[in-house]
Amino acid sequence: QKEVEQNSGPLSVPEGAIASLNCTYSDRGSQSFFWYRQYSGKSPELIMSIYSNGDKEDGRFTAQLNKASQYVSLLIRDSQPSDSATYLCAVNGGTYKYIFGTGTRLKVLA
Amino acid sequence: DAGVTQSPTHLIKTRGQQVTLRCSPKSGHDTVSWYQQALGQGPQFIFQYYEEEERQRGNFPDRFSGHQFPNYSSELNVNALLLGDSALYLCASSPSGAPNTGELFFGEGSRLTVL
């Protein structure tokens, strides 16, 4: 079982819709959770971090964490073509290593 | 405020050669981590340097080595290159303190092609 799992996609949504991205992790001791956006040929850029159960909102982005079920999700409201990218889920279990999923490719159709 | 800078941006090597990649962390950061990202995969942790010492290492062979200098900049060295070493090598910096609650700031990466 992979430590951090994501559906590779592509996930296609129409412009203005809500995009829902999901991630599961295997280490119950994980403490910090992150969503990175990576445009093709570019480096990952942090868009959300979440550390406790529940929802965290930042503009059009909402991160959701459920430690009992070991999943993290990212909702993107009012999706724009500029949101088209690969979204990487990253988990840190209390060491210096961040574990990344393989990423979900999102395509927002104009 | 300069972000994380990496050099070179692109390079091509042949099997068996050696390569050195360089990274300068974001201003105010003293911790540098290196990640390898193969095509279509997520970044994989190679190692982290803090106070000029390797603090933690991922599942990479000894062909991968590194160094951190007193000014916090860092180098990644890969010896005896294999075709499978072709990847984007990402440097990420972070401030010291709680190691697992802060975000990583990534550089633009060094894309290595091994022929």
Coordinates of N, CA and C in Angstrom, one line a residue:
Chain A
Q1 N 0.8 -1.2 0.0 CA 0.0 0.0 0.0 C 0.9 1.2 0.0
K2 N 0.6 2.2 -0.9 CA 1.3 3.4 -1.0 C 1.0 4.2 0.2
E3 N 2.0 5.1 0.7 CA 1.8 5.9 1.9 C 0.8 7.0 1.7
V4 N 0.8 7.6 0.5 CA -0.1 8.7 0.2 C -0.7 8.3 -1.2
E5 N -2.0 8.2 -1.3 CA -2.6 7.8 -2.5 C -3.5 8.9 -3.1
Q6 N -3.4 9.1 -4.4 CA -4.3 10.0 -5.1 C -4.7 9.4 -6.4
N7 N -5.9 9.7 -6.8 CA -6.3 9.4 -8.2 C -5.6 10.2 -9.2
S8 N -4.9 9.6 -10.2 CA -4.1 10.4 -11.1 C -4.9 11.2 -12.0
G9 N -6.2 10.9 -12.2 CA -7.0 11.7 -13.1 C -6.7 11.3 -14.6
P10 N -7.0 12.2 -15.5 CA -7.4 13.6 -15.2 C -8.8 13.7 -14.8
L11 N -9.0 14.7 -13.9 CA -10.3 15.1 -13.4 C -10.7 16.4 -14.2
S12 N -11.8 16.2 -15.0 CA -12.3 17.3 -15.9 C -13.5 17.9 -15.3
V13 N -13.5 19.2 -15.1 CA -14.7 19.9 -14.6 C -14.9 21.2 -15.5
P14 N -16.2 21.6 -15.7 CA -16.4 22.8 -16.5 C -16.1 24.0 -15.6
E15 N -15.8 25.1 -16.4 CA -15.5 26.4 -15.7 C -16.7 26.8 -14.8
G16 N -16.3 27.2 -13.6 CA -17.4 27.7 -12.6 C -17.8 26.6 -11.7
A17 N -17.5 25.3 -12.0 CA -17.9 24.2 -11.1 C -17.0 24.0 -10.0
I18 N -17.4 23.1 -9.1 CA -16.5 22.8 -7.9 C -15.7 21.6 -8.3
A19 N -14.4 21.7 -8.1 CA -13.5 20.5 -8.3 C -13.2 19.9 -6.9
S20 N -13.3 18.6 -6.8 CA -13.1 17.9 -5.6 C -11.9 16.9 -5.7
L21 N -10.9 17.1 -5.0 CA -9.7 16.3 -5.1 C -9.5 15.6 -3.8
N22 N -9.2 14.3 -3.8 CA -9.1 13.5 -2.6 C -7.7 12.8 -2.5
C23 N -7.4 12.5 -1.2 CA -6.1 11.9 -0.9 C -6.3 11.1 0.4
T24 N -5.7 9.9 0.4 CA -5.7 9.0 1.6 C -4.3 8.8 2.0
Y25 N -4.0 8.5 3.3 CA -2.7 8.3 3.7 C -2.7 7.1 4.7
S26 N -1.6 6.5 4.8 CA -1.5 5.2 5.6 C -1.0 5.4 7.0
D27 N -0.2 6.4 7.3 CA 0.4 6.6 8.6 C -0.5 7.3 9.6
R28 N -1.1 6.6 10.6 CA -2.0 7.3 11.5 C -1.3 8.3 12.3
G29 N 0.0 8.3 12.4 CA 0.7 9.3 13.2 C 1.0 10.6 12.4
S30 N 0.5 10.7 11.2 CA 0.7 11.9 10.4 C 0.1 13.1 11.1
Q31 N 0.8 14.2 11.0 CA 0.4 15.4 11.8 C 0.1 16.6 10.9
S32 N 0.7 16.7 9.8 CA 0.6 17.9 8.9 C 0.3 17.5 7.5
F33 N -0.6 18.3 6.9 CA -1.1 17.9 5.6 C -1.1 19.1 4.7
F34 N -0.7 18.9 3.5 CA -0.5 20.0 2.6 C -1.1 19.7 1.2
W35 N -1.5 20.7 0.5 CA -1.9 20.6 -0.9 C -0.9 21.6 -1.7
Y36 N -0.3 21.0 -2.7 CA 0.6 21.8 -3.6 C 0.0 21.7 -5.0
R37 N 0.1 22.8 -5.7 CA -0.2 22.9 -7.1 C 1.0 23.0 -7.9
Q38 N 1.0 22.2 -9.0 CA 2.2 22.1 -9.9 C 1.8 22.3 -11.3
Y39 N 2.1 23.4 -11.9 CA 1.9 23.6 -13.3 C 2.9 22.8 -14.1
S40 N 2.6 22.4 -15.3 CA 3.5 21.6 -16.1 C 4.8 22.3 -16.3
G41 N 5.9 21.5 -16.0 CA 7.2 22.0 -16.1 C 7.7 23.0 -15.1
K42 N 6.8 23.2 -14.1 CA 7.2 24.1 -13.0 C 7.3 23.4 -11.6
S43 N 7.7 24.0 -10.6 CA 7.9 23.4 -9.3 C 6.6 23.5 -8.5
P44 N 6.4 22.7 -7.5 CA 5.2 22.7 -6.6 C 5.1 24.0 -5.8
E45 N 3.9 24.5 -5.7 CA 3.6 25.7 -5.0 C 2.6 25.4 -3.9
L46 N 2.8 25.7 -2.7 CA 1.9 25.4 -1.6 C 0.6 26.3 -1.7
I47 N -0.5 25.6 -1.7 CA -1.8 26.4 -1.7 C -2.6 26.2 -0.4
M48 N -2.5 25.1 0.3 CA -3.2 25.0 1.5 C -2.4 24.1 2.5
S49 N -2.5 24.3 3.8 CA -2.0 23.4 4.8 C -3.1 23.3 5.8
I50 N -3.2 22.1 6.4 CA -4.2 21.8 7.4 C -3.6 20.9 8.5
Y51 N -3.9 21.1 9.7 CA -3.3 20.3 10.8 C -4.3 19.7 11.7
S52 N -5.6 20.1 11.7 CA -6.6 19.5 12.6 C -7.8 19.2 11.9
N53 N -8.6 18.3 12.4 CA -9.8 17.8 11.8 C -10.7 18.9 11.5
G54 N -11.4 18.8 10.3 CA -12.4 19.8 10.0 C -12.0 20.5 8.6
D55 N -12.6 21.6 8.5 CA -12.4 22.4 7.2 C -11.6 23.6 7.5
K56 N -10.8 24.0 6.4 CA -10.1 25.2 6.4 C -10.2 25.9 5.1
E57 N -10.7 27.1 5.1 CA -11.0 27.8 3.9 C -10.1 29.0 3.6
D58 N -9.7 29.1 2.4 CA -8.8 30.2 2.0 C -9.2 30.6 0.6
G59 N -10.0 31.7 0.5 CA -10.5 32.1 -0.8 C -11.4 31.1 -1.5
R60 N -11.1 30.7 -2.7 CA -11.8 29.6 -3.4 C -11.5 28.2 -3.0
F61 N -10.5 28.1 -2.1 CA -10.0 26.8 -1.7 C -10.5 26.4 -0.3
T62 N -10.9 25.1 -0.2 CA -11.2 24.6 1.1 C -10.5 23.2 1.3
A63 N -9.7 23.1 2.3 CA -9.1 21.8 2.7 C -9.9 21.2 3.8
Q64 N -10.1 19.8 3.7 CA -10.9 19.1 4.6 C -10.0 17.9 5.1
L65 N -10.0 17.7 6.5 CA -9.2 16.7 7.0 C -10.0 15.8 7.9
N66 N -9.9 14.5 7.8 CA -10.6 13.5 8.6 C -9.5 12.5 9.0
K67 N -9.0 12.7 10.2 CA -7.9 11.8 10.7 C -8.4 10.4 11.0
A68 N -9.6 10.3 11.4 CA -10.2 8.9 11.7 C -10.3 8.1 10.4
S69 N -10.6 8.7 9.4 CA -10.7 8.0 8.1 C -9.5 8.1 7.2
Q70 N -8.5 8.9 7.7 CA -7.2 9.1 7.1 C -7.4 9.6 5.7
Y71 N -8.1 10.6 5.5 CA -8.2 11.3 4.2 C -8.2 12.8 4.3
V72 N -7.7 13.4 3.3 CA -7.6 14.8 3.1 C -8.2 15.1 1.8
S73 N -9.0 16.2 1.7 CA -9.5 16.6 0.4 C -9.3 18.1 0.2
L74 N -9.4 18.5 -1.1 CA -9.3 19.9 -1.5 C -10.5 20.2 -2.4
L75 N -11.2 21.2 -2.0 CA -12.3 21.7 -2.9 C -11.9 23.0 -3.5
I76 N -12.1 23.1 -4.8 CA -11.9 24.4 -5.5 C -13.2 24.9 -6.1
R77 N -13.7 26.0 -5.5 CA -15.0 26.5 -6.0 C -14.7 27.4 -7.1
D78 N -15.8 27.6 -8.0 CA -15.7 28.5 -9.1 C -14.4 28.2 -9.9
S79 N -14.2 27.0 -10.3 CA -13.0 26.6 -11.0 C -12.8 27.4 -12.2
Q80 N -11.5 27.8 -12.5 CA -11.1 28.6 -13.6 C -10.1 27.8 -14.5
P81 N -10.0 28.1 -15.8 CA -9.0 27.4 -16.6 C -7.6 27.5 -16.0
S82 N -7.3 28.6 -15.3 CA -6.0 28.8 -14.7 C -5.7 27.8 -13.6
D83 N -6.8 27.2 -13.1 CA -6.6 26.2 -12.1 C -6.1 24.8 -12.6
S84 N -6.1 24.7 -13.9 CA -5.7 23.4 -14.6 C -4.2 23.2 -14.2
A85 N -4.0 22.1 -13.5 CA -2.6 21.8 -13.0 C -2.7 20.4 -12.4
T86 N -1.6 20.0 -11.9 CA -1.5 18.8 -11.1 C -1.5 19.2 -9.6
Y87 N -2.3 18.6 -8.8 CA -2.4 18.9 -7.4 C -1.8 17.7 -6.6
L88 N -0.8 18.1 -5.8 CA -0.1 17.1 -5.0 C -0.5 17.2 -3.6
C89 N -0.8 16.0 -3.0 CA -1.1 15.9 -1.6 C 0.2 15.5 -0.9
A90 N 0.5 16.2 0.2 CA 1.7 15.9 0.9 C 1.4 15.7 2.4
V91 N 2.1 14.8 3.1 CA 1.8 14.4 4.4 C 3.1 14.4 5.2
N92 N 3.1 14.9 6.4 CA 4.3 14.8 7.3 C 3.9 14.1 8.6
G93 N 4.7 13.1 8.9 CA 4.4 12.3 10.1 C 5.2 12.6 11.3
G94 N 5.8 13.8 11.3 CA 6.6 14.1 12.5 C 8.1 14.0 12.4
T95 N 8.5 13.6 11.1 CA 9.9 13.6 10.8 C 10.2 14.8 9.9
Y96 N 11.4 14.8 9.4 CA 11.8 15.9 8.5 C 11.4 15.6 7.0
K97 N 10.7 14.4 6.8 CA 10.4 14.0 5.4 C 8.9 14.3 5.1
Y98 N 8.7 14.9 4.0 CA 7.3 15.0 3.5 C 7.1 13.9 2.5
I99 N 5.9 13.3 2.6 CA 5.6 12.2 1.6 C 4.5 12.7 0.7
F100 N 4.8 12.7 -0.6 CA 3.9 13.2 -1.6 C 3.2 12.0 -2.3
G101 N 1.9 12.3 -2.7 CA 1.2 11.4 -3.6 C 1.7 11.7 -5.0
T102 N 1.2 10.9 -5.9 CA 1.6 11.1 -7.3 C 0.9 12.2 -8.0
G103 N -0.1 12.8 -7.3 CA -0.8 14.0 -7.9 C -2.0 13.6 -8.7
T104 N -3.0 14.5 -8.7 CA -4.2 14.4 -9.5 C -4.1 15.6 -10.6
R105 N -4.3 15.2 -11.8 CA -4.3 16.2 -12.9 C -5.7 16.7 -13.0
L106 N -5.8 18.1 -12.9 CA -7.1 18.7 -13.0 C -7.2 19.5 -14.3
K107 N -8.3 19.3 -15.0 CA -8.5 20.1 -16.3 C -9.8 20.8 -16.1
V108 N -9.7 22.2 -16.2 CA -10.9 23.0 -16.1 C -11.3 23.4 -17.5
L109 N -12.4 23.0 -18.0 CA -12.8 23.2 -19.4 C -13.6 24.6 -19.5
A110 N -13.1 25.4 -20.4 CA -13.7 26.7 -20.6 C -15.0 26.6 -21.4
Chain B
D1 N 12.8 40.0 -2.1 CA 13.2 38.8 -1.3 C 13.4 37.6 -2.3
A2 N 14.6 37.2 -2.4 CA 14.9 36.1 -3.4 C 14.3 34.8 -2.8
G3 N 13.7 34.0 -3.7 CA 13.2 32.7 -3.3 C 14.3 31.7 -3.4
V4 N 14.0 30.5 -3.5 CA 14.9 29.4 -3.6 C 15.5 29.4 -5.0
T5 N 16.8 29.4 -5.2 CA 17.4 29.4 -6.5 C 18.2 28.1 -6.7
Q6 N 18.0 27.6 -7.9 CA 18.8 26.3 -8.2 C 19.5 26.5 -9.5
S7 N 20.6 25.8 -9.6 CA 21.4 25.8 -10.9 C 22.0 24.4 -11.0
P8 N 22.3 24.0 -12.3 CA 21.7 24.6 -13.5 C 20.2 24.2 -13.6
T9 N 19.5 24.8 -14.6 CA 18.1 24.5 -14.8 C 17.9 23.2 -15.6
H10 N 18.8 23.0 -16.5 CA 18.8 21.8 -17.4 C 20.2 21.3 -17.6
L11 N 20.3 20.0 -17.6 CA 21.6 19.4 -18.0 C 21.4 18.0 -18.5
I12 N 22.4 17.7 -19.4 CA 22.4 16.3 -20.0 C 23.7 15.7 -19.7
K13 N 23.6 14.4 -19.2 CA 24.8 13.7 -18.8 C 24.7 12.3 -19.5
T14 N 25.8 11.6 -19.5 CA 25.7 10.2 -20.0 C 25.9 9.2 -18.8
R15 N 25.5 8.0 -19.0 CA 25.6 7.0 -17.9 C 27.0 6.9 -17.4
G16 N 27.1 6.8 -16.1 CA 28.4 6.6 -15.4 C 29.1 8.0 -15.0
Q17 N 28.6 9.1 -15.6 CA 29.1 10.4 -15.2 C 28.6 10.8 -13.8
Q18 N 29.2 11.9 -13.4 CA 28.8 12.5 -12.1 C 28.2 13.9 -12.3
V19 N 27.3 14.3 -11.4 CA 26.7 15.6 -11.5 C 26.6 16.3 -10.2
T20 N 26.7 17.6 -10.2 CA 26.5 18.4 -9.0 C 25.5 19.4 -9.3
L21 N 24.5 19.5 -8.4 CA 23.4 20.4 -8.5 C 23.5 21.4 -7.3
R22 N 23.1 22.6 -7.5 CA 23.3 23.6 -6.4 C 22.0 24.3 -6.1
C23 N 21.9 24.8 -4.8 CA 20.7 25.4 -4.3 C 21.0 26.4 -3.3
S24 N 20.4 27.6 -3.4 CA 20.5 28.6 -2.4 C 19.1 28.8 -1.8
P25 N 19.0 28.7 -0.5 CA 17.6 28.7 0.1 C 17.1 30.1 0.2
K26 N 15.8 30.2 0.5 CA 15.1 31.4 0.6 C 15.7 32.2 1.8
S27 N 15.8 33.5 1.7 CA 16.3 34.3 2.7 C 15.7 34.0 4.1
G28 N 16.5 33.8 5.1 CA 15.9 33.5 6.4 C 15.8 32.0 6.7
H29 N 15.9 31.2 5.7 CA 15.8 29.8 5.9 C 17.2 29.1 6.0
D30 N 17.3 28.2 6.9 CA 18.5 27.5 7.2 C 18.5 26.0 6.9
T31 N 17.4 25.5 6.5 CA 17.2 24.1 6.3 C 16.9 23.8 4.8
V32 N 17.6 22.8 4.3 CA 17.5 22.5 2.8 C 17.2 21.0 2.7
S33 N 16.1 20.8 1.9 CA 15.8 19.4 1.5 C 15.9 19.2 0.0
W34 N 16.2 18.0 -0.4 CA 16.3 17.7 -1.8 C 15.3 16.6 -2.1
Y35 N 14.6 16.8 -3.2 CA 13.6 15.8 -3.7 C 13.9 15.5 -5.1
Q36 N 13.5 14.2 -5.5 CA 13.6 13.8 -6.9 C 12.2 13.6 -7.4
Q37 N 11.9 14.1 -8.5 CA 10.6 14.0 -9.1 C 10.7 13.4 -10.5
A38 N 10.4 12.1 -10.6 CA 10.4 11.5 -11.9 C 9.1 11.9 -12.7
L39 N 9.1 11.7 -14.0 CA 8.0 12.1 -14.8 C 6.7 11.4 -14.4
G40 N 5.7 12.2 -14.1 CA 4.4 11.6 -13.7 C 4.3 11.1 -12.3
Q41 N 5.3 11.4 -11.5 CA 5.3 11.0 -10.1 C 5.4 12.2 -9.2
G42 N 5.1 11.9 -7.9 CA 5.3 13.0 -6.9 C 6.7 13.1 -6.5
P43 N 7.1 14.2 -5.9 CA 8.5 14.3 -5.4 C 8.8 13.2 -4.3
Q44 N 10.0 12.7 -4.4 CA 10.5 11.7 -3.5 C 11.6 12.3 -2.6
F45 N 11.6 12.2 -1.3 CA 12.6 12.8 -0.4 C 13.9 12.1 -0.6
I46 N 15.0 12.9 -0.8 CA 16.3 12.3 -0.9 C 17.0 12.5 0.5
F47 N 17.1 13.7 0.9 CA 17.7 14.0 2.3 C 17.5 15.5 2.6
Q48 N 17.7 15.7 3.9 CA 17.6 17.1 4.4 C 18.9 17.5 5.1
Y49 N 19.3 18.7 4.9 CA 20.5 19.3 5.6 C 20.1 20.4 6.5
Y50 N 20.7 20.4 7.7 CA 20.5 21.4 8.7 C 21.8 21.5 9.5
E51 N 22.3 22.8 9.7 CA 23.6 23.0 10.4 C 24.7 22.2 9.8
E52 N 24.7 22.1 8.5 CA 25.8 21.5 7.7 C 25.8 20.0 7.9
E53 N 24.8 19.4 8.5 CA 24.8 18.0 8.7 C 23.5 17.4 8.0
E54 N 23.7 16.1 7.5 CA 22.5 15.4 6.9 C 21.7 15.0 8.1
R55 N 20.5 15.5 8.1 CA 19.6 15.2 9.3 C 18.7 14.0 9.1
Q56 N 18.3 13.8 7.9 CA 17.5 12.6 7.6 C 17.7 12.3 6.1
R57 N 17.6 11.0 5.8 CA 17.8 10.5 4.5 C 16.6 9.6 4.1
G58 N 16.2 9.7 2.8 CA 15.2 8.8 2.3 C 15.8 7.6 1.7
N59 N 15.1 6.8 0.9 CA 15.5 5.5 0.4 C 16.3 5.7 -0.9
F60 N 17.4 6.3 -0.8 CA 18.3 6.6 -2.0 C 19.6 6.0 -1.7
P61 N 20.3 5.4 -2.8 CA 21.6 4.8 -2.5 C 22.7 5.8 -2.2
D62 N 23.8 5.3 -1.8 CA 24.9 6.2 -1.4 C 25.5 7.0 -2.6
R63 N 25.1 6.6 -3.8 CA 25.5 7.4 -5.0 C 25.0 8.9 -4.8
F64 N 24.0 9.0 -4.1 CA 23.4 10.4 -3.8 C 24.1 10.9 -2.5
S65 N 24.7 12.0 -2.7 CA 25.3 12.6 -1.5 C 25.1 14.1 -1.5
G66 N 25.3 14.8 -0.4 CA 25.1 16.2 -0.4 C 26.0 16.9 0.5
H67 N 25.8 18.2 0.6 CA 26.6 19.1 1.4 C 25.9 20.3 1.7
Q68 N 26.1 20.9 2.9 CA 25.5 22.2 3.2 C 26.7 23.1 3.6
F69 N 26.7 24.3 3.1 CA 27.7 25.3 3.4 C 27.3 26.2 4.6
P70 N 28.3 26.9 5.2 CA 28.0 27.8 6.3 C 26.9 28.9 5.9
N71 N 26.8 29.2 4.6 CA 25.8 30.2 4.3 C 24.5 29.6 4.0
Y72 N 24.3 28.3 4.3 CA 23.1 27.5 4.2 C 22.8 27.0 2.8
S73 N 23.6 27.4 1.8 CA 23.4 26.8 0.5 C 23.8 25.4 0.5
S74 N 23.4 24.7 -0.6 CA 23.6 23.2 -0.5 C 23.9 22.7 -1.9
E75 N 24.5 21.5 -2.0 CA 24.8 20.8 -3.2 C 24.3 19.4 -3.1
L76 N 23.8 18.9 -4.2 CA 23.5 17.5 -4.4 C 24.4 16.9 -5.4
N77 N 25.1 15.8 -5.0 CA 26.0 15.1 -5.9 C 25.4 13.7 -6.2
V78 N 25.5 13.4 -7.5 CA 25.0 12.0 -7.9 C 26.2 11.4 -8.7
N79 N 26.7 10.3 -8.2 CA 27.8 9.6 -8.9 C 27.3 8.4 -9.7
A80 N 28.1 8.0 -10.7 CA 27.8 6.8 -11.5 C 26.3 6.8 -12.0
L81 N 26.0 7.9 -12.7 CA 24.6 8.1 -13.2 C 24.1 6.9 -13.9
L82 N 22.8 6.6 -13.6 CA 22.0 5.6 -14.3 C 20.9 6.3 -15.1
L83 N 20.4 5.6 -16.1 CA 19.3 6.1 -16.9 C 18.1 6.5 -16.0
G84 N 17.9 5.7 -15.0 CA 16.8 6.0 -14.0 C 16.9 7.2 -13.2
D85 N 18.1 7.8 -13.2 CA 18.3 9.1 -12.4 C 17.7 10.3 -13.2
S86 N 17.3 10.1 -14.4 CA 16.7 11.2 -15.1 C 15.4 11.6 -14.4
A87 N 15.4 12.9 -14.0 CA 14.3 13.4 -13.2 C 14.5 14.9 -13.0
L88 N 13.4 15.5 -12.4 CA 13.5 16.9 -12.0 C 14.0 16.8 -10.5
Y89 N 15.1 17.5 -10.2 CA 15.6 17.5 -8.8 C 15.2 18.9 -8.2
L90 N 14.4 18.8 -7.1 CA 13.9 19.9 -6.5 C 14.6 20.2 -5.2
C91 N 14.9 21.4 -4.9 CA 15.5 21.8 -3.7 C 14.3 22.6 -2.9
A92 N 14.2 22.3 -1.7 CA 13.2 23.0 -0.9 C 13.8 23.5 0.4
S93 N 13.5 24.8 0.7 CA 14.0 25.3 2.0 C 12.9 25.6 3.0
S94 N 13.3 25.6 4.2 CA 12.3 25.9 5.3 C 13.1 26.5 6.5
P95 N 12.3 27.2 7.3 CA 13.0 27.7 8.5 C 13.2 26.6 9.5
S96 N 14.2 26.8 10.4 CA 14.4 25.9 11.5 C 13.3 26.0 12.5
G97 N 13.3 25.2 13.5 CA 12.2 25.2 14.5 C 11.5 23.9 14.3
A98 N 10.2 23.9 14.5 CA 9.4 22.7 14.3 C 9.5 22.2 12.9
P99 N 10.0 21.0 12.8 CA 10.4 20.6 11.4 C 9.3 20.1 10.6
N100 N 8.1 19.9 11.2 CA 7.1 19.2 10.4 C 5.8 20.0 10.3
T101 N 5.9 21.3 10.7 CA 4.6 22.0 10.6 C 4.7 23.2 9.7
G102 N 5.8 23.4 9.1 CA 6.0 24.5 8.2 C 5.9 24.1 6.7
E103 N 5.7 25.0 5.9 CA 5.6 24.7 4.5 C 7.0 24.6 3.9
L104 N 7.1 23.9 2.8 CA 8.4 23.9 2.0 C 8.3 24.9 0.9
F105 N 9.4 25.6 0.7 CA 9.4 26.5 -0.5 C 10.4 25.9 -1.5
F106 N 9.8 25.6 -2.7 CA 10.6 24.9 -3.7 C 11.2 25.9 -4.7
G107 N 12.4 25.5 -5.1 CA 13.0 26.1 -6.2 C 12.4 25.6 -7.5
E108 N 12.9 26.2 -8.7 CA 12.3 25.8 -10.0 C 12.8 24.4 -10.4
G109 N 13.8 23.9 -9.8 CA 14.3 22.6 -10.1 C 15.4 22.5 -11.1
S110 N 16.1 21.4 -11.1 CA 17.2 21.1 -12.1 C 16.7 19.9 -12.8
R111 N 16.5 20.0 -14.1 CA 16.1 18.8 -14.9 C 17.3 18.1 -15.5
L112 N 17.5 16.9 -15.0 CA 18.6 16.1 -15.4 C 18.1 15.0 -16.4
T113 N 18.8 14.9 -17.5 CA 18.6 13.9 -18.5 C 19.9 13.0 -18.6
V114 N 19.7 11.7 -18.4 CA 20.9 10.8 -18.5 C 20.7 10.0 -19.7
L115 N 21.7 10.1 -20.6 CA 21.6 9.3 -21.9 C 22.5 8.1 -21.9

